[in-house]
PDB file of C-alpha atoms in Angstrom:
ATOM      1  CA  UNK Q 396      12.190 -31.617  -7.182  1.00 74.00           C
ATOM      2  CA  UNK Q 397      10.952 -28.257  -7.895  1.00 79.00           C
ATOM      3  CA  UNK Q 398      13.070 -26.472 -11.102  1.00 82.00           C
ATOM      4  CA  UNK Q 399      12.035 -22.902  -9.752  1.00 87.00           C
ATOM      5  CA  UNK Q 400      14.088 -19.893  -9.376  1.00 87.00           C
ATOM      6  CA  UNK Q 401      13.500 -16.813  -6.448  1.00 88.00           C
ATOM      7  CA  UNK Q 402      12.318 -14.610  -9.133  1.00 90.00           C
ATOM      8  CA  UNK Q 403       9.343 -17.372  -9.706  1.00 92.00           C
ATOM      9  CA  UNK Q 404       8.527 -16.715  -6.289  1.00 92.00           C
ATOM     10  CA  UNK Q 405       8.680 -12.826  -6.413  1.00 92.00           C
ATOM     11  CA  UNK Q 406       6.149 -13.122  -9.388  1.00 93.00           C
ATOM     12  CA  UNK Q 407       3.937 -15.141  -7.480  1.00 93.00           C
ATOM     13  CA  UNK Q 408       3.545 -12.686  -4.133  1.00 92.00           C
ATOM     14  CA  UNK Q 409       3.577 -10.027  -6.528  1.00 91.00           C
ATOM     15  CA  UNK Q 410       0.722 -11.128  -8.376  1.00 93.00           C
ATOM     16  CA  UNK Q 411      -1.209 -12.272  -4.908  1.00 92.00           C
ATOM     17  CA  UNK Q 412      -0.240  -8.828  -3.676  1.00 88.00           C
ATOM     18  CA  UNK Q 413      -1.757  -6.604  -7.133  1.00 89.00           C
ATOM     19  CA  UNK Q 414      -4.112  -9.205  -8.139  1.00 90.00           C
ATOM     20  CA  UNK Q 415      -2.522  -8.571 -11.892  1.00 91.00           C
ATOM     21  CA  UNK Q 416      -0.344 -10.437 -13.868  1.00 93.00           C
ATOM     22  CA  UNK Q 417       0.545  -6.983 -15.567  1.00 91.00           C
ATOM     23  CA  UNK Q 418       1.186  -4.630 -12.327  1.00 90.00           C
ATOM     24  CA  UNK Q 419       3.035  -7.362 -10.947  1.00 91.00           C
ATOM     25  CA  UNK Q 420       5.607  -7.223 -14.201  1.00 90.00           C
ATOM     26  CA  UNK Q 421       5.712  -3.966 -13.712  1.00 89.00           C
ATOM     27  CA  UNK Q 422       6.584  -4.074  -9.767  1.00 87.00           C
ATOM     28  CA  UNK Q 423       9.490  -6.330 -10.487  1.00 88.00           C
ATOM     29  CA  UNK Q 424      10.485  -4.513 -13.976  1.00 87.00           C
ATOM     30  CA  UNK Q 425      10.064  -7.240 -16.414  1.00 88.00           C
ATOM     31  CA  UNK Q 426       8.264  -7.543 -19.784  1.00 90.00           C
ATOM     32  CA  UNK Q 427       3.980  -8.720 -19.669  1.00 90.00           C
ATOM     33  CA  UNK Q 428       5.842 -11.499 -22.349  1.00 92.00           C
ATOM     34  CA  UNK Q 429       8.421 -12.768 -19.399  1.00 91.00           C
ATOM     35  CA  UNK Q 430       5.783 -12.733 -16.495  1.00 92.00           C
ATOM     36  CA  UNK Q 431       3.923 -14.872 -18.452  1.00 93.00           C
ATOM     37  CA  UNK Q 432       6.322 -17.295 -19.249  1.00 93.00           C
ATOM     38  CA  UNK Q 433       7.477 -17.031 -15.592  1.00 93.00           C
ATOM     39  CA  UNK Q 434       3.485 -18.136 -14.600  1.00 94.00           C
ATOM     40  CA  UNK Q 435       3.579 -20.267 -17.115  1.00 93.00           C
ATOM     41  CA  UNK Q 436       6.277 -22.233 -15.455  1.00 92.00           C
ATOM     42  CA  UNK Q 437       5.219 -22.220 -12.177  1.00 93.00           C
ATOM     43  CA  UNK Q 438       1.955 -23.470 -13.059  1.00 93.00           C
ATOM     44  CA  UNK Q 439       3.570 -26.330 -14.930  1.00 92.00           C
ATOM     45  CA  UNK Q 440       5.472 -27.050 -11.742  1.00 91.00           C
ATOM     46  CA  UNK Q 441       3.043 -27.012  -9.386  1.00 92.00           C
ATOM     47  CA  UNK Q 442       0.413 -28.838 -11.440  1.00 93.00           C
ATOM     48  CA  UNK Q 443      -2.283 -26.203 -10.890  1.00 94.00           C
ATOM     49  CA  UNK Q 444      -3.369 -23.032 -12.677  1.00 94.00           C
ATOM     50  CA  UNK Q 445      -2.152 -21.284  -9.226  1.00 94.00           C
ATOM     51  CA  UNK Q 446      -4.619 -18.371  -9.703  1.00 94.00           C
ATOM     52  CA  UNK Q 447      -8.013 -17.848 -11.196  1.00 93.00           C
ATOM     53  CA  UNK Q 448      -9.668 -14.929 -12.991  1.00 91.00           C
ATOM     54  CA  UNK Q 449     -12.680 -13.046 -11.356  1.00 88.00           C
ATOM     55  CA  UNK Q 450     -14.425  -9.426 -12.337  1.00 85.00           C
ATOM     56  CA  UNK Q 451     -11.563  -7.854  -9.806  1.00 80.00           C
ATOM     57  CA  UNK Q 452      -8.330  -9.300 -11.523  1.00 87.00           C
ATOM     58  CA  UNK Q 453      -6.738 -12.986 -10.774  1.00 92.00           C
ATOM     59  CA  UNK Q 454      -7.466 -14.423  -7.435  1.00 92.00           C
ATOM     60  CA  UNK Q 455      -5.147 -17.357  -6.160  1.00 92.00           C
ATOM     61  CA  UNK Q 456      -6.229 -20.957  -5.890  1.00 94.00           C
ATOM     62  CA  UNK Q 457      -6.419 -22.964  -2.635  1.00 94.00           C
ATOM     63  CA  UNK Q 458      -2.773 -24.491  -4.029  1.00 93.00           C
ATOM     64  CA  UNK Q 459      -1.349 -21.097  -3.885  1.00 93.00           C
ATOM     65  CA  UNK Q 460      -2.861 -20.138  -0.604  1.00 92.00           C
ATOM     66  CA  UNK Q 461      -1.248 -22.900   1.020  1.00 92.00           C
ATOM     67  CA  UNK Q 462       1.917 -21.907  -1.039  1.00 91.00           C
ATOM     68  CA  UNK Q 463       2.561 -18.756   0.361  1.00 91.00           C
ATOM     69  CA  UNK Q 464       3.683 -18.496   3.933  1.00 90.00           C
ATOM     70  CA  UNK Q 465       6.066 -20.931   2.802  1.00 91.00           C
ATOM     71  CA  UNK Q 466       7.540 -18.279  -0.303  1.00 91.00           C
ATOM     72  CA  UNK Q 467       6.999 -15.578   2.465  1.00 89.00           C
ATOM     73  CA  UNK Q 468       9.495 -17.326   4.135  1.00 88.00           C
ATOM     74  CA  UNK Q 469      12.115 -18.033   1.569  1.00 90.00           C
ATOM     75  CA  UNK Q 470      12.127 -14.293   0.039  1.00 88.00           C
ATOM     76  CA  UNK Q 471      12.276 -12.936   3.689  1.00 84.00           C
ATOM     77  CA  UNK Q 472      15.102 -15.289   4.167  1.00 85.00           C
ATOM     78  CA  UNK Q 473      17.040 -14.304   1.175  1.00 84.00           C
ATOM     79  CA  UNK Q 474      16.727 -10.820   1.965  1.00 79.00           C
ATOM     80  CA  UNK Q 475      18.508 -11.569   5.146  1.00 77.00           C
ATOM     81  CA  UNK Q 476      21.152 -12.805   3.214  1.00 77.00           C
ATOM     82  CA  UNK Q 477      21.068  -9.779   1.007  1.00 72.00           C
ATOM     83  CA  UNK Q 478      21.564  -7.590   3.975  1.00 68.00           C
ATOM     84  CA  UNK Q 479      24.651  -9.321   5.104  1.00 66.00           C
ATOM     85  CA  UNK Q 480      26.648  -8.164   2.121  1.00 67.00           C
ATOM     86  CA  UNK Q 481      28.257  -4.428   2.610  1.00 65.00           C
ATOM     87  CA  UNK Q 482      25.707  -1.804   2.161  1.00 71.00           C
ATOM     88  CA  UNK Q 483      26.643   1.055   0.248  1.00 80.00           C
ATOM     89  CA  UNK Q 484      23.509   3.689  -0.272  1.00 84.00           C
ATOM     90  CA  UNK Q 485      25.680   5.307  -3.256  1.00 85.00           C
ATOM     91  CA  UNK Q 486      25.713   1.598  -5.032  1.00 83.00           C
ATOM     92  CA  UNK Q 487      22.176   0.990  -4.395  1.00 82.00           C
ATOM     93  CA  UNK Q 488      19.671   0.594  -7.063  1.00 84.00           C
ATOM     94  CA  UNK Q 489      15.806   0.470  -6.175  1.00 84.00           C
ATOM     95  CA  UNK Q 490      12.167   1.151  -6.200  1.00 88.00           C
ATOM     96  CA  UNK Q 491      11.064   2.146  -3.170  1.00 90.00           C
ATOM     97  CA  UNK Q 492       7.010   1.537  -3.189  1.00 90.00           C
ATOM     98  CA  UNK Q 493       5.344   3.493  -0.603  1.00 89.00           C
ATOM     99  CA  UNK Q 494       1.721   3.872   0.094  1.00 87.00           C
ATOM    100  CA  UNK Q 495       0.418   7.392   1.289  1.00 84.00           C
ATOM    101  CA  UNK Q 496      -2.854   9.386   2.008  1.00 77.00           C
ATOM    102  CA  UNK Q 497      -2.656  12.391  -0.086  1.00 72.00           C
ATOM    103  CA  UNK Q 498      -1.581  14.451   2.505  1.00 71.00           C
ATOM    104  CA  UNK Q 499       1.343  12.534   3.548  1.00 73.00           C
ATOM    105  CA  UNK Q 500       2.876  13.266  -0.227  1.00 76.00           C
ATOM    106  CA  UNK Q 501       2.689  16.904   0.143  1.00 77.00           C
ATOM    107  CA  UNK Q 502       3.965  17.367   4.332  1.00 78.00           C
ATOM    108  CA  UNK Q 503       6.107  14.319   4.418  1.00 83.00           C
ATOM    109  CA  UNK Q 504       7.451  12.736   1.657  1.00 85.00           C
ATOM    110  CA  UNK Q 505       9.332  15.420  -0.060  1.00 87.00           C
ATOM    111  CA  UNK Q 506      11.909  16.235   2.816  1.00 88.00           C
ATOM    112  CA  UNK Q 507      12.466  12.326   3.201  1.00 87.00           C
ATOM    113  CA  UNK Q 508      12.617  11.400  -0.585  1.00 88.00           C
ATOM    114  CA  UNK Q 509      15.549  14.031  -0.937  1.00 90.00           C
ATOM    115  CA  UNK Q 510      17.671  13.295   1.899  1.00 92.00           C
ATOM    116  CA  UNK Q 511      17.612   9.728   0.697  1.00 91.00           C
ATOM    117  CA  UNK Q 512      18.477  10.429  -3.007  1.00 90.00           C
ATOM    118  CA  UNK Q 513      21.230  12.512  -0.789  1.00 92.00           C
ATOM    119  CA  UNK Q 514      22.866   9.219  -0.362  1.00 91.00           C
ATOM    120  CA  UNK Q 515      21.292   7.078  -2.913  1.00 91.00           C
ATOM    121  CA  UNK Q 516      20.749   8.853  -5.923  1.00 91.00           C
ATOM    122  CA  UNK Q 517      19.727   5.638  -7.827  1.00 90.00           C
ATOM    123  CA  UNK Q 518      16.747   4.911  -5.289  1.00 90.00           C
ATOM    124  CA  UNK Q 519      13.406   6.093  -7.082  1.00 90.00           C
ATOM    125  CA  UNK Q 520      10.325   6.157  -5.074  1.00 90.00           C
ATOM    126  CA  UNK Q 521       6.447   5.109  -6.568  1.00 88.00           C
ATOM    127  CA  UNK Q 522       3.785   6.494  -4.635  1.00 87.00           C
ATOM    128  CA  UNK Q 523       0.439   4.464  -4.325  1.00 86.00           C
ATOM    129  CA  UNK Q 524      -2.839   5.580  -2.975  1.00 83.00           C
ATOM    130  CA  UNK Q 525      -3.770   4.098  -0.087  1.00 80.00           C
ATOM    131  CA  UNK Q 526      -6.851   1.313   0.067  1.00 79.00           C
ATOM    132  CA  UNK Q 527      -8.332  -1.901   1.800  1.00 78.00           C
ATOM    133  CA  UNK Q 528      -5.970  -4.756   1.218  1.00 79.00           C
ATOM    134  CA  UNK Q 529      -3.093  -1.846   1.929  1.00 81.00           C
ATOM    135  CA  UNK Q 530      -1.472  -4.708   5.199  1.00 82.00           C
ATOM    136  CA  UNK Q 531      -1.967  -7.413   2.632  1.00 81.00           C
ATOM    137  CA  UNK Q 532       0.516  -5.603  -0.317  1.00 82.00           C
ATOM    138  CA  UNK Q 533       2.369  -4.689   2.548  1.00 81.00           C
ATOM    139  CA  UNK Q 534       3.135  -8.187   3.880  1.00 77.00           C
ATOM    140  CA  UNK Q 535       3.098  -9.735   0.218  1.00 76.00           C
ATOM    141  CA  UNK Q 536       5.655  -7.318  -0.663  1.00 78.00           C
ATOM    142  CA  UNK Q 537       3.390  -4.837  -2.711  1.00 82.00           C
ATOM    143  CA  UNK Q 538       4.594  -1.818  -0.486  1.00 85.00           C
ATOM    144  CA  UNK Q 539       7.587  -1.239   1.206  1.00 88.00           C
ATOM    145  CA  UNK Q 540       5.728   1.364   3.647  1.00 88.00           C
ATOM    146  CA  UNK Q 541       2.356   2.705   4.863  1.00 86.00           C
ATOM    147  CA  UNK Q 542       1.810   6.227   6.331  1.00 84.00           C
ATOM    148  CA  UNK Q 543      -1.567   6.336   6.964  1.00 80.00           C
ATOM    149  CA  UNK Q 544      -3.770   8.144   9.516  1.00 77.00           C
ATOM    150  CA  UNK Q 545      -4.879   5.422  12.643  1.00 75.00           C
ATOM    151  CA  UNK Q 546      -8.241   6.931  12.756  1.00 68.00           C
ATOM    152  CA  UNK Q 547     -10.976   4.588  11.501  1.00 58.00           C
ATOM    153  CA  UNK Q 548      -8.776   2.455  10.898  1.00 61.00           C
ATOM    154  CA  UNK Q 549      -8.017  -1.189  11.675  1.00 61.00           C
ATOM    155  CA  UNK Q 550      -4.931  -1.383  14.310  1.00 69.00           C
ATOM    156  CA  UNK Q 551      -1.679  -2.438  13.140  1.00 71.00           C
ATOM    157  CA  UNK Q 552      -1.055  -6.313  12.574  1.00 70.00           C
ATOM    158  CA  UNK Q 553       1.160  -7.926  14.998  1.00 68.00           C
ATOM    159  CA  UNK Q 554       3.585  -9.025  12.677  1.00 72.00           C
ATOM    160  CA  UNK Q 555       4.476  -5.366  11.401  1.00 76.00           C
ATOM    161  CA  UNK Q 556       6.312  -2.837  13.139  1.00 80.00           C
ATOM    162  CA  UNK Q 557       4.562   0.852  13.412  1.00 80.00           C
ATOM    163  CA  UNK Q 558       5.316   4.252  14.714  1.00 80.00           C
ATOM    164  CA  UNK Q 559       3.463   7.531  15.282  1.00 80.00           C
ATOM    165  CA  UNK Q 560       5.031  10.116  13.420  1.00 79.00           C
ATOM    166  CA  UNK Q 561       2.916  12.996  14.857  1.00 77.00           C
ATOM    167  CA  UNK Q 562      -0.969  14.121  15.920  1.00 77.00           C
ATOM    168  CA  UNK Q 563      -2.811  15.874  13.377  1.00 73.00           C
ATOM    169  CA  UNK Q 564      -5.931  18.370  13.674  1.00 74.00           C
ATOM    170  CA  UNK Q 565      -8.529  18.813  12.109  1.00 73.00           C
ATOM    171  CA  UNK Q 566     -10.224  21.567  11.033  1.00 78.00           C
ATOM    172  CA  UNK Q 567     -14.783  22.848  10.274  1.00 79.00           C
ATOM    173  CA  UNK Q 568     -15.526  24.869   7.618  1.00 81.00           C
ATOM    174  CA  UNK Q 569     -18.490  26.281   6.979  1.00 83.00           C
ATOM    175  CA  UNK Q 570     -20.007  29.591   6.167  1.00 84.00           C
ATOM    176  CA  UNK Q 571     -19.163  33.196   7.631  1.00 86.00           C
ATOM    177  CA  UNK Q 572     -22.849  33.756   8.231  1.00 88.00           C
ATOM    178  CA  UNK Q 573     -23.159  30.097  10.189  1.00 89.00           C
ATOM    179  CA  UNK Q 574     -24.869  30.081  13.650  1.00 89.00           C
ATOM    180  CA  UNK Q 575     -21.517  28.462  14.807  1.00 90.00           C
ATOM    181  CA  UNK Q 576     -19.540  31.021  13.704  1.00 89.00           C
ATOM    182  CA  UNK Q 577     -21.274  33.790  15.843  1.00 87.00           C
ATOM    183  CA  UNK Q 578     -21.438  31.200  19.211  1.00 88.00           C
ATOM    184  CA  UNK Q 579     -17.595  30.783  18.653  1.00 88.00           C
ATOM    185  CA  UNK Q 580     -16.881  34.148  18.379  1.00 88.00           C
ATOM    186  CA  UNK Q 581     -18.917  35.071  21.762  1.00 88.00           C
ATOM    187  CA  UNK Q 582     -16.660  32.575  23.708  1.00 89.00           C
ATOM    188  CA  UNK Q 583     -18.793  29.455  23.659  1.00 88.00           C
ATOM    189  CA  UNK Q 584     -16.703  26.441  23.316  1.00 89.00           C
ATOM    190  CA  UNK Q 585     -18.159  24.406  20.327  1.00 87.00           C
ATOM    191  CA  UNK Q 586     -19.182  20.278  21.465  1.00 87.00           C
ATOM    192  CA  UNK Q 587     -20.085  17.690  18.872  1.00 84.00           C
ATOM    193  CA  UNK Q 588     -23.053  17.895  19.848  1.00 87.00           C
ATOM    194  CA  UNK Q 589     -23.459  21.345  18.756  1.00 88.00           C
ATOM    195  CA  UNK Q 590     -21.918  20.478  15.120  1.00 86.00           C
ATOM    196  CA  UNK Q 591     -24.508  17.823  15.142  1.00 85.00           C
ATOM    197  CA  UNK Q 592     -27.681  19.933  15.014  1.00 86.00           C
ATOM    198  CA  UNK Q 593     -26.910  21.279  11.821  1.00 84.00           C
ATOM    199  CA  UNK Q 594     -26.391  19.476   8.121  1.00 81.00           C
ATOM    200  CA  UNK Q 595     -23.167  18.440   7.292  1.00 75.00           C
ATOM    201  CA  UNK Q 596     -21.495  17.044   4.385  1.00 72.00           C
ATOM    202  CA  UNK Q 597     -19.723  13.977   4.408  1.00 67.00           C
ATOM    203  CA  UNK Q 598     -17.219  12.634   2.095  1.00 63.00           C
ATOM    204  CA  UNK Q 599     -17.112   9.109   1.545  1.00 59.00           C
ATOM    205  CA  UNK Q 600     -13.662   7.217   0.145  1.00 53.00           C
ATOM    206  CA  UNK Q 601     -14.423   3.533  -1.065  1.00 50.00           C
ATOM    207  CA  UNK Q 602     -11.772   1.278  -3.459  1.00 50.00           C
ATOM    208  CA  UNK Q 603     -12.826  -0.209  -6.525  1.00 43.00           C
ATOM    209  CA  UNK Q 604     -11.301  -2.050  -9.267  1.00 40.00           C
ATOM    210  CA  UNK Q 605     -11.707   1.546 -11.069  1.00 40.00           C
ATOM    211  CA  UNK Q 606      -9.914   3.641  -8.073  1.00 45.00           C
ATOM    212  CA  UNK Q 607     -11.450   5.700  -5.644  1.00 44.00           C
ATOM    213  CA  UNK Q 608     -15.269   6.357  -5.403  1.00 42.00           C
ATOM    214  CA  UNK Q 609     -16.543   9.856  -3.889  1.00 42.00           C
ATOM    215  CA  UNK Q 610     -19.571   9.584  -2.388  1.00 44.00           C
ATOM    216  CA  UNK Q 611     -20.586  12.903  -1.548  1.00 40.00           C
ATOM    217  CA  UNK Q 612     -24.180  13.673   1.036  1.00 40.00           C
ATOM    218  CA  UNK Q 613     -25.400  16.163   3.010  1.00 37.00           C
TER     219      UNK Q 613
END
């Protein structure tokens, strides 16, 4: 019989989720020195070295790929059982991990992250960019929530839940002297097809194991 305790299993979706033995400590507040003993021990259980290191950080083994739905299922179904106890915001203590486009921390965050420290004043909130394998932290427990912009984007997994908090616009600028700017100021209603004729500049976001990469061409 396994000897392992739920907080073996957080570390090990954690570190699937982060691909780092450190950010994963860190997630789940412990010490690099206790994650490592807590790997350490789940590798000795399960006979394998449960994750191997590549240029991007640890990636898991087939052992721990096959592990996982079945630890998604037994830390989902403890915190069922954590939700049947009384909940009492004022008593709560958390990290709340949310990832956000840039704009979404200045025009949404704020008003939300005060009326919840309203009722929970020990709930502290850790904002992380947003980037590729954003569904997989999600569902691995990496994030708690995603407020992101559905344009170019993949469509929501079944298995989450989503809502559309409002439409955005967008806006051109360019110079004061631009063709453009005359033809919109006669009346003529601007196409894409008239943006098109002209050079544009186009800003490129890409992840890397460094952050975000600006590729800027016009």
């Amino acid at each position: 019989m396994l000897d392992l305790k739920i907080n073996h299993l957080q570390l090990l979706a954690q570190i699937v989720s982060t691909g780092s033995l450190t950010e994963a400590a860190q997630n789940l507040g412990l010490s690099a020195a206790a994650a490592s003993r807590m790997l350490k021990k789940l590798q000795t259980e399960m006979n394998d070295p449960l994750f191997i290191r590549v240029w991007r950080g640890l990636t898991p083994t087939d052992t721990t790929t096959m592990m996982l739905p079945v630890v998604r299922e037994l830390l989902d179904q403890m915190e069922r059982l954590e939700y049947q106890k009384s909940f009492t915001p004022a008593k709560l203590s958390a990290t709340i991990t949310i990832g956000a486009a840039d704009n979404s921390v200045i025009s949404i965050l704020p008003p939300v992250v005060r009326a919840i420290r309203e009722q929970a004043p020990k709930v502290n909130f850790r904002i992380l960019p947003l980037e590729s394998r954003q569904f997989q932290k999600l569902a691995d427990g990496g994030m708690d929530f995603l407020l992101y912009p559905t344009q170019n984007l993949p469509d929501l997994p079944t298995h989450f839940f989503g809502l559309n908090l409002f439409r955005i616009e967008r806006s051109v600028l360019m110079n004061r002297a631009h063709p453009l700017i005359k033809a919109y100021a006669a009346g003529q209603t601007l196409k894409a097809e008239d943006f098109r004729k002209y050079p544009r500049l186009l800003v490129k976001l890409q992840d890397s194991s460094r952050g975000a990469i600006y590729d800027v061409t016009v």
